[in-house]
Short mmCIF file of C-alpha atoms in Angstrom, two decimals:
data_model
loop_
_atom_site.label_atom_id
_atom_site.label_comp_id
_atom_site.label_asym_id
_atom_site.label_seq_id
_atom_site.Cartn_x
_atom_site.Cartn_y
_atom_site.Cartn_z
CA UNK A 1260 149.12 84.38 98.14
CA UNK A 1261 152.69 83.77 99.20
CA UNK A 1262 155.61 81.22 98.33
CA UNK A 1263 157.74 80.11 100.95
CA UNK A 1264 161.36 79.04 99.64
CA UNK A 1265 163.22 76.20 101.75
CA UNK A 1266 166.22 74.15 100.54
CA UNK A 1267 166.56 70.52 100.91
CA UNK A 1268 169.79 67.62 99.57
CA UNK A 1269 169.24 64.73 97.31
CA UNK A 1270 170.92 61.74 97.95
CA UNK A 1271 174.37 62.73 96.04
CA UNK A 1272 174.86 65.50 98.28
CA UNK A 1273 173.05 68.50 95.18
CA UNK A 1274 170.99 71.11 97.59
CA UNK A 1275 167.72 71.40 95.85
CA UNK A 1276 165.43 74.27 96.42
CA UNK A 1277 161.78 74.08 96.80
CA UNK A 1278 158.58 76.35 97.07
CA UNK A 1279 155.31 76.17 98.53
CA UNK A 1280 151.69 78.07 98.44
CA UNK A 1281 148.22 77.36 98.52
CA UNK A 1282 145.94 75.23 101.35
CA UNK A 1283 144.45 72.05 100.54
CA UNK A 1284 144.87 68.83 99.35
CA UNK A 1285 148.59 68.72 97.94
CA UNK A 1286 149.54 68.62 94.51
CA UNK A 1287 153.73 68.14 93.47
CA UNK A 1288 154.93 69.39 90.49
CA UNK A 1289 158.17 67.39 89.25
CA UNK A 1290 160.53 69.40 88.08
CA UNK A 1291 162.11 70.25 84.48
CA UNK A 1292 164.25 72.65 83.16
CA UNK A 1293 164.07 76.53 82.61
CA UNK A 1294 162.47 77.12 85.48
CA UNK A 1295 163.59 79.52 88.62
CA UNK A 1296 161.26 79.93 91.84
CA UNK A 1297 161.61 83.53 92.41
CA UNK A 1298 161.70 84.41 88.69
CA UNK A 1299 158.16 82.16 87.89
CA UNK A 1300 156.89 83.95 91.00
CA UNK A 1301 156.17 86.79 88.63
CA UNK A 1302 156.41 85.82 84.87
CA UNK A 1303 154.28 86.28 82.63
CA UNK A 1304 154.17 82.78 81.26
CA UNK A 1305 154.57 81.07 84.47
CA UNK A 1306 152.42 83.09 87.05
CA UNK A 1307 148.55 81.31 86.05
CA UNK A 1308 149.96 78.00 86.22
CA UNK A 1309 151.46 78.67 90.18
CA UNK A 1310 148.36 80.45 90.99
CA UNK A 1311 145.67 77.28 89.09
CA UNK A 1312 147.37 74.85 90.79
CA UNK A 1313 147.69 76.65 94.18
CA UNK A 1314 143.97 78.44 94.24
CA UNK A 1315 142.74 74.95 96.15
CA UNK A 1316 145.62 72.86 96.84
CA UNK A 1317 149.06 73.09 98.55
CA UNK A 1318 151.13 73.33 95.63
CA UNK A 1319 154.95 71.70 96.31
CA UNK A 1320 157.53 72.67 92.82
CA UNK A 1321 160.84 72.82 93.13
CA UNK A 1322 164.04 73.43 90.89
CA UNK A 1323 166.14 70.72 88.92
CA UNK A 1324 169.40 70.44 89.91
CA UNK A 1325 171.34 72.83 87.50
CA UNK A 1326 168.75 75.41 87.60
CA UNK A 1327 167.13 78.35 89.40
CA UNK A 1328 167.94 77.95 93.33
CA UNK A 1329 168.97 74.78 93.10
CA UNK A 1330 173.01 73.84 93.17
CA UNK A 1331 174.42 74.82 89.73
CA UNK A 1332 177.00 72.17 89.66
CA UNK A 1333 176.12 68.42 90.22
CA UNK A 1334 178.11 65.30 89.83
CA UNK A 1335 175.71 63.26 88.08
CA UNK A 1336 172.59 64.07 85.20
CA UNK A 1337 170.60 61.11 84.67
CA UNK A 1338 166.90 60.11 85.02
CA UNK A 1339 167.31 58.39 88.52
CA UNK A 1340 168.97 61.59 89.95
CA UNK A 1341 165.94 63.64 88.87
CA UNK A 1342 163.62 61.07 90.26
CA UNK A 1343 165.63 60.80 93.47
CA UNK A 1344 165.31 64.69 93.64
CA UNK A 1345 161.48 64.41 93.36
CA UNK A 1346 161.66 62.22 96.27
CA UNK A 1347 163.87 64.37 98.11
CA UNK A 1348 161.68 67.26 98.05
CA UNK A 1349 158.36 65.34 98.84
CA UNK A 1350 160.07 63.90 101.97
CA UNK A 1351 161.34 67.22 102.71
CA UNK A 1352 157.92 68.89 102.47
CA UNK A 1353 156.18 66.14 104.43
CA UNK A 1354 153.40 65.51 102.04
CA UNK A 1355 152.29 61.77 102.45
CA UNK A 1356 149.55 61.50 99.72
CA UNK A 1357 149.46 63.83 96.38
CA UNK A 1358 148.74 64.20 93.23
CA UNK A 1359 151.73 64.49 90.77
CA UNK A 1360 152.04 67.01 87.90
CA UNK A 1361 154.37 66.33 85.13
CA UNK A 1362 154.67 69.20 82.48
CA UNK A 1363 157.33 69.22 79.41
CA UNK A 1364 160.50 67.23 80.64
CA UNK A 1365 158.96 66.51 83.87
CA UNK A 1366 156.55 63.77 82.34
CA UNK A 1367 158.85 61.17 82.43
CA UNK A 1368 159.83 61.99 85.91
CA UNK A 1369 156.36 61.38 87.33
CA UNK A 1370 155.59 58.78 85.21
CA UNK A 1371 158.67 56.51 86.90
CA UNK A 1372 157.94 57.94 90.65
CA UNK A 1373 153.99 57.03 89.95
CA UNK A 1374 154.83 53.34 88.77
CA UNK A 1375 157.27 53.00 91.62
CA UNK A 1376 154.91 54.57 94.06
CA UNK A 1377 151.14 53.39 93.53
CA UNK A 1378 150.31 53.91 97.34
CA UNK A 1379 151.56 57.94 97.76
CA UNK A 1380 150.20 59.33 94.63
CA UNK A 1381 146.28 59.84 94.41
CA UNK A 1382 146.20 61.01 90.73
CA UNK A 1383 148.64 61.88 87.72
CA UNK A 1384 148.47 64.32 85.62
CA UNK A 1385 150.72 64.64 82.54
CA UNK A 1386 150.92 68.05 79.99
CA UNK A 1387 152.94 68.48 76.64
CA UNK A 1388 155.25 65.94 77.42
CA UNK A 1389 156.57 62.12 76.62
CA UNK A 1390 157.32 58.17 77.61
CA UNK A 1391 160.32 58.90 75.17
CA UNK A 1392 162.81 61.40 74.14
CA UNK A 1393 163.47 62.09 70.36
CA UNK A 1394 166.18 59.75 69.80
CA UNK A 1395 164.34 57.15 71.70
CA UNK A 1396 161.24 57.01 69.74
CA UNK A 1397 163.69 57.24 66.52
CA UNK A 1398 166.86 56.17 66.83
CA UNK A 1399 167.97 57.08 63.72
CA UNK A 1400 171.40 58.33 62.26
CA UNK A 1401 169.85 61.13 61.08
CA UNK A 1402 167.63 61.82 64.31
CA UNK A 1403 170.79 61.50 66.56
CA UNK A 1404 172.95 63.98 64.36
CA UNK A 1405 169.80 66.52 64.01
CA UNK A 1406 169.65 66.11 68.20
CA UNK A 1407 173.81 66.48 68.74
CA UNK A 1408 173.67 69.49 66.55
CA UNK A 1409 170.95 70.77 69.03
CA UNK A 1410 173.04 69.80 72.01
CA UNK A 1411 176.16 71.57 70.49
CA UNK A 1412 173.94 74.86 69.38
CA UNK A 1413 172.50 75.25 72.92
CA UNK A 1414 176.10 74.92 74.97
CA UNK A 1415 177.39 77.94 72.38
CA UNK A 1416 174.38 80.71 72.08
CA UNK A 1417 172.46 80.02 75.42
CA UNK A 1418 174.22 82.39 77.51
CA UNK A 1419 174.99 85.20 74.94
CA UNK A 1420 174.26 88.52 75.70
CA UNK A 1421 172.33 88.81 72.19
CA UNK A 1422 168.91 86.92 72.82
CA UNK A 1423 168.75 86.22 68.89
CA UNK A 1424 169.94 82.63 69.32
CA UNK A 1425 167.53 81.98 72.46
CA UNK A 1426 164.41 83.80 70.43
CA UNK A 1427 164.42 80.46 68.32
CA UNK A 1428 163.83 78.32 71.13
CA UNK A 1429 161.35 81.02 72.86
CA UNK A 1430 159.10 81.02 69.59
CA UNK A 1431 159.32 77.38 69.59
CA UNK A 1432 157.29 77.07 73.27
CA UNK A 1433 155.29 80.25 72.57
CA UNK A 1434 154.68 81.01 69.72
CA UNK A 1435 151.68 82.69 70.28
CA UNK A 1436 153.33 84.77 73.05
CA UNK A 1437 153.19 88.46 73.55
CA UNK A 1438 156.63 90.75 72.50
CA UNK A 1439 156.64 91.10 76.43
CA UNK A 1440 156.01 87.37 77.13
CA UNK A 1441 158.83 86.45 74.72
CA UNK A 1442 160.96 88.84 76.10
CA UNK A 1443 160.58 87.53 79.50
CA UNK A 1444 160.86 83.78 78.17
CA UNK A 1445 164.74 84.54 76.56
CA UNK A 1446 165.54 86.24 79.44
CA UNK A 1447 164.22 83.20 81.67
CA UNK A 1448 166.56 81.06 79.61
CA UNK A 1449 170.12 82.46 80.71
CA UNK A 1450 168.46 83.58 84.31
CA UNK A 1451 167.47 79.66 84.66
CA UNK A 1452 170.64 78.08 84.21
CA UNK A 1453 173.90 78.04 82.20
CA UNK A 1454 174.66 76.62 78.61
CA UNK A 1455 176.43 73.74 79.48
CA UNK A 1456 173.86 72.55 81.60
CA UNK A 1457 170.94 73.65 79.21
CA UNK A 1458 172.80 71.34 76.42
CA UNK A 1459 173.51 68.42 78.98
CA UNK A 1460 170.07 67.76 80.13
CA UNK A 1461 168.90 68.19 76.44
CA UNK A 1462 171.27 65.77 75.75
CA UNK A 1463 169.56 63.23 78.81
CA UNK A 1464 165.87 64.18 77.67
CA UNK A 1465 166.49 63.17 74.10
CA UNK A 1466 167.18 59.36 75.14
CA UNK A 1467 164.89 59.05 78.40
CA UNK A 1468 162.45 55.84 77.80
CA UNK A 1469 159.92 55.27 80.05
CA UNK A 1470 157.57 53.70 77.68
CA UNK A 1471 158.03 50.02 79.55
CA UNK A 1472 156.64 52.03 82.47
CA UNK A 1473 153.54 53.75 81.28
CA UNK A 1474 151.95 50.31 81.00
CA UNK A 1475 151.98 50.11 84.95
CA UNK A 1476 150.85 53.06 85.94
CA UNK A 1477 147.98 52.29 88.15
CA UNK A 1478 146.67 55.93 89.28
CA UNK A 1479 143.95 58.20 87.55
CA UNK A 1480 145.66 59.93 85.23
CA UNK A 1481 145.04 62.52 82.99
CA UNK A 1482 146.59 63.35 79.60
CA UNK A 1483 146.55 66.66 77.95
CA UNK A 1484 148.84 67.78 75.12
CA UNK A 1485 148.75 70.87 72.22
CA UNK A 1486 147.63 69.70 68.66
CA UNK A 1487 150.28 71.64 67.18
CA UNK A 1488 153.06 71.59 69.92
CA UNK A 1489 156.21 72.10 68.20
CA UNK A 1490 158.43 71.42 71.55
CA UNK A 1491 156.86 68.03 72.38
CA UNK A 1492 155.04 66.49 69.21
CA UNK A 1493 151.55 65.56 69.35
CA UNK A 1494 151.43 61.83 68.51
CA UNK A 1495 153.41 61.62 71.68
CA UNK A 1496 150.93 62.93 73.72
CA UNK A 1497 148.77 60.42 72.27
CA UNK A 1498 150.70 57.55 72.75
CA UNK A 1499 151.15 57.95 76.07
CA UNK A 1500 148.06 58.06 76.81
CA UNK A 1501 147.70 55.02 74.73
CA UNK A 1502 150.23 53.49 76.63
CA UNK A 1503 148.84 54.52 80.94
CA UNK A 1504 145.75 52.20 81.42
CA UNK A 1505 142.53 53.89 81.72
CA UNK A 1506 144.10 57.25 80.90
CA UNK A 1507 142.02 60.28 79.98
CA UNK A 1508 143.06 62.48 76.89
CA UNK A 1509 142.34 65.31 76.43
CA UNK A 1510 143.44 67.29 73.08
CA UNK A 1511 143.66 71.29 73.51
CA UNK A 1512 143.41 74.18 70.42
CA UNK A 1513 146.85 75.49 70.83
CA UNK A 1514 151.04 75.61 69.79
CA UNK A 1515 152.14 76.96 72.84
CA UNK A 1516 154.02 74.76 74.28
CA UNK A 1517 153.72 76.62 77.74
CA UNK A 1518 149.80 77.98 77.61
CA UNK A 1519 149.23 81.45 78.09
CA UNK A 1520 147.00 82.80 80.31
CA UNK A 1521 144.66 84.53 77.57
CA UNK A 1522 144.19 81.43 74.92
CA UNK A 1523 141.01 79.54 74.67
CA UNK A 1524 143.08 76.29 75.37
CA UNK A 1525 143.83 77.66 78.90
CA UNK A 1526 140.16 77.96 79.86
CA UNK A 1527 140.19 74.31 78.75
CA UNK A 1528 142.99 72.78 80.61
CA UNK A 1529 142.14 75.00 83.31
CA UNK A 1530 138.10 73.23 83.41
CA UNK A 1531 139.93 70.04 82.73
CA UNK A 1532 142.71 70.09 86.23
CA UNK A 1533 139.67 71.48 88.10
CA UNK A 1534 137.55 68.74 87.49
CA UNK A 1535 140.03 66.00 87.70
CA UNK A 1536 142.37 67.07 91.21
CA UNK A 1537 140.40 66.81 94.48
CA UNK A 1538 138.90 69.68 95.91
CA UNK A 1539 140.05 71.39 98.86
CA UNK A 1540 137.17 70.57 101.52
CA UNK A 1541 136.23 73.48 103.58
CA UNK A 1542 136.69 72.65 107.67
CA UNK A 1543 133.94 73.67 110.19
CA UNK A 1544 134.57 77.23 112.07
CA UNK A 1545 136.83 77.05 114.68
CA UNK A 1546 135.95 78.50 118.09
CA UNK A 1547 137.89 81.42 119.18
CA UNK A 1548 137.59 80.41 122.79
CA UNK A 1549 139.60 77.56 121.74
CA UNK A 1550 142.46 79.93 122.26
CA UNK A 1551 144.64 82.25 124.85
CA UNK A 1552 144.77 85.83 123.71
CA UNK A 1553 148.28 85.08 123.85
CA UNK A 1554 147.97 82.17 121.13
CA UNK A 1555 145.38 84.59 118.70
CA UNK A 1556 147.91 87.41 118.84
CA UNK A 1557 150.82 84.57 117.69
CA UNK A 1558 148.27 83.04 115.24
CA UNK A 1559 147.40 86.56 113.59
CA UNK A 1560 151.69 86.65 112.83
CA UNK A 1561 151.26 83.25 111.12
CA UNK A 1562 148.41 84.12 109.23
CA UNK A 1563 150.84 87.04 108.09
CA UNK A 1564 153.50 85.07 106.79
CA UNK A 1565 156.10 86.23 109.66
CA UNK A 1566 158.92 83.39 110.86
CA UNK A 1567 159.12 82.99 114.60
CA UNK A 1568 162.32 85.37 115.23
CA UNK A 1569 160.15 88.00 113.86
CA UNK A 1570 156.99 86.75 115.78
CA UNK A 1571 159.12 86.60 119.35
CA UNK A 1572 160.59 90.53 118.75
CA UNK A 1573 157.08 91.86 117.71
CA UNK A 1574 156.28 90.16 121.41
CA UNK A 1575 159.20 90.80 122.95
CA UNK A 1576 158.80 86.91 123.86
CA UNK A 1577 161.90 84.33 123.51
CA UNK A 1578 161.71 82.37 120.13
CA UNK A 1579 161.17 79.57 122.67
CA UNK A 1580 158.34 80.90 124.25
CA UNK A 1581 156.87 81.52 120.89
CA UNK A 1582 157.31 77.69 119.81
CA UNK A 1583 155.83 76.84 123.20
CA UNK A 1584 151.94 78.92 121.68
CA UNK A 1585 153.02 77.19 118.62
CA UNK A 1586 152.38 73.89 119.57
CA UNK A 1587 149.62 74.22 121.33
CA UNK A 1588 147.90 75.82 118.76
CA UNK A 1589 149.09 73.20 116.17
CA UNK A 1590 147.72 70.57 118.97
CA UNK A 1591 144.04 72.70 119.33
CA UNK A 1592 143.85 73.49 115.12
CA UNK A 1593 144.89 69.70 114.65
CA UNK A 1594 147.67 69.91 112.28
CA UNK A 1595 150.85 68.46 112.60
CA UNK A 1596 154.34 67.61 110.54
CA UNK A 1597 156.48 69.83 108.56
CA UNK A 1598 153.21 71.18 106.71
CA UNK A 1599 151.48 72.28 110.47
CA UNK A 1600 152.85 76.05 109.90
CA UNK A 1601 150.91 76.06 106.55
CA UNK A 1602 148.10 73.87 107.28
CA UNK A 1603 147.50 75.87 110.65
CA UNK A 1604 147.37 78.97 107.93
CA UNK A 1605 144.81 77.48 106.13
CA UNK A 1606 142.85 76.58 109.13
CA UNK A 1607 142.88 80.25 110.56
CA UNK A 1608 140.18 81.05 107.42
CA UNK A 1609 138.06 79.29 109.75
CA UNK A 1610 138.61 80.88 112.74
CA UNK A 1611 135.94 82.87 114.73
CA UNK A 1612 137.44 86.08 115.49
#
């Protein structure tokens, strides 16, 4: 399986970068913090989620602005910028329909693109995350000094050499994580994004309400939270699926915030997402007489992953003349759009050799 990495601009100008893999039916994961394409590529916490969510579907994630490929700097950090980003990268992918996966801070991202988009998304699903931050669910004196001290701990000991301070926040998500996993999770931390940015969209999250939303949601949507999450508390969970009419919950045996790959819980979630996105449908064989020796030697280079400057110096063809097979394969396999190169991908499974 491979990722391909393209870069796309949200409305204020901030280039975001986003990742696809996978063939079928798409699924979008909005974004959230910590969280760096190349880097999740190959973690050991992140790698089973990519590969779940990508083993039927064309999976579309993408970094936050402040993090990972993304731009670093930004002039704004507010709820509407993140949705606007989410936009911004579905447009840019050229999905039409989906389903939408919100995880940890990217819950209440989904949840406002879902109620403000009822026709494009087919299904939500929602993991170990919120309708409202901690201050907003109690806005307390005491809650908003425990959350500022928070804020102002995580702009001073995020990017420290010493991982000490960024082991308490690593043992907080995993708990239940490997010495390797954790070590990879603190090092994820500074690799992800800087302090000040860390402590600024903590700082967001911890008054985001979409509670007044929740109510509208109109999809199927599917809850699932950890009974003894210590990131995201439980009751949350539970009250927003309280809150999404006709919402399925779905309680799972764990404190990991993130799941890891060898927990009973995973095996659950993982039965759960199976049965709840649609399936990829498999296509009928395709003919191999369809196509031009020419256009089976160009769609074997697809199938490999190479770009077309690669493609037109293997065949010592012009770049133009390899767009030229391009489309007329795209026209024969019936794909089209920005997603033909990885639709026509998935289509060459079928393919009669």
């Amino acid at each position: 399986m491979r990722q391909e990495l393209r870069f796309c601009t949200a409305p204020d100008g901030v280039r975001l970068a986003y990742a696809t893999s996978g063939h079928g039916p798409a699924v979008v994961k909005a974004g959230h913090w910590m969280t760096h394409l190349e880097h999740d590529w190959t973690s050991k916490v992140w790698r089973h989620w990519v590969e779940l969510l990508s083993e039927e579907h064309t999976l579309v994630r993408y970094d936050e602005r402040g993090c990972g490929l993304s731009d670093r700097e930004y002039p704004s950090l507010t709820l509407q910028n993140w949705v606007d980003d989410l936009e911004a990268v579905i447009d840019a992918a050229g999905v039409d329909r989906f389903s939408l996966f919100g995880a940890s801070g990217g819950g209440p991202v989904a949840i406002a693109y879902a109620a403000r988009h009822p026709d494009r998304v087919t299904g939500l699903v929602l993991y170990g995350t919120y309708a409202r931050g901690r201050v907003a669910f109690n806005p307390t004196p005491q809650a908003r000094e425990e959350a500022e001290l928070l804020v102002a701990l995580t702009r001073l000991g995020w990017g420290k050499s010493n991982p000490a301070f960024r082991r308490v926040f690593t043992t907080l998500f995993i708990p239940g994580g490997s010495d390797a996993q954790m070590a990879w999770f603190d090092e994820l931390q500074r690799s992800s994004c800087s302090g000040e940015h860390a402590a600024r969209s903590r700082a967001v999250r911890y008054v985001v309400d979409v509670s007044d939303l929740a109510p509208t949601i109109t999809v199927p949507t599917l809850v699932l939270h950890s009974r003894d999450d210590a990131v995201v508390a439980f009751d949350e969970g539970r009250n927003l699926a309280s809150w999404i009419p006709g919402a399925k919950f779905v309680p799972l045996d764990s404190a990991n915030h993130i799941l890891l790959e060898n927990e009973p819980a995973w095996t659950e979630f993982r039965a759960q997402l199976r049965a709840f996105l649609p399936a990829r449908r498999s296509a009928p064989p395709l003919d191999r007489g369809l196509f031009t020796d020419r256009e089976i030697e160009v769609l074997r280079f697809i199938a490999q992953g190479r770009d077309n400057d690669s493609i037109a110096a293997a065949m010592h063809l012009s770049v133009r003349t390899v767009e030229r097979h391009l489309s007329n394969c795209y026209a024969k396999l019936g794909v089209g759009g920005k997603s033909a190169r990885a639709a026509a991908a998935a289509r060459l499974t079928t393919l009669e050799w």
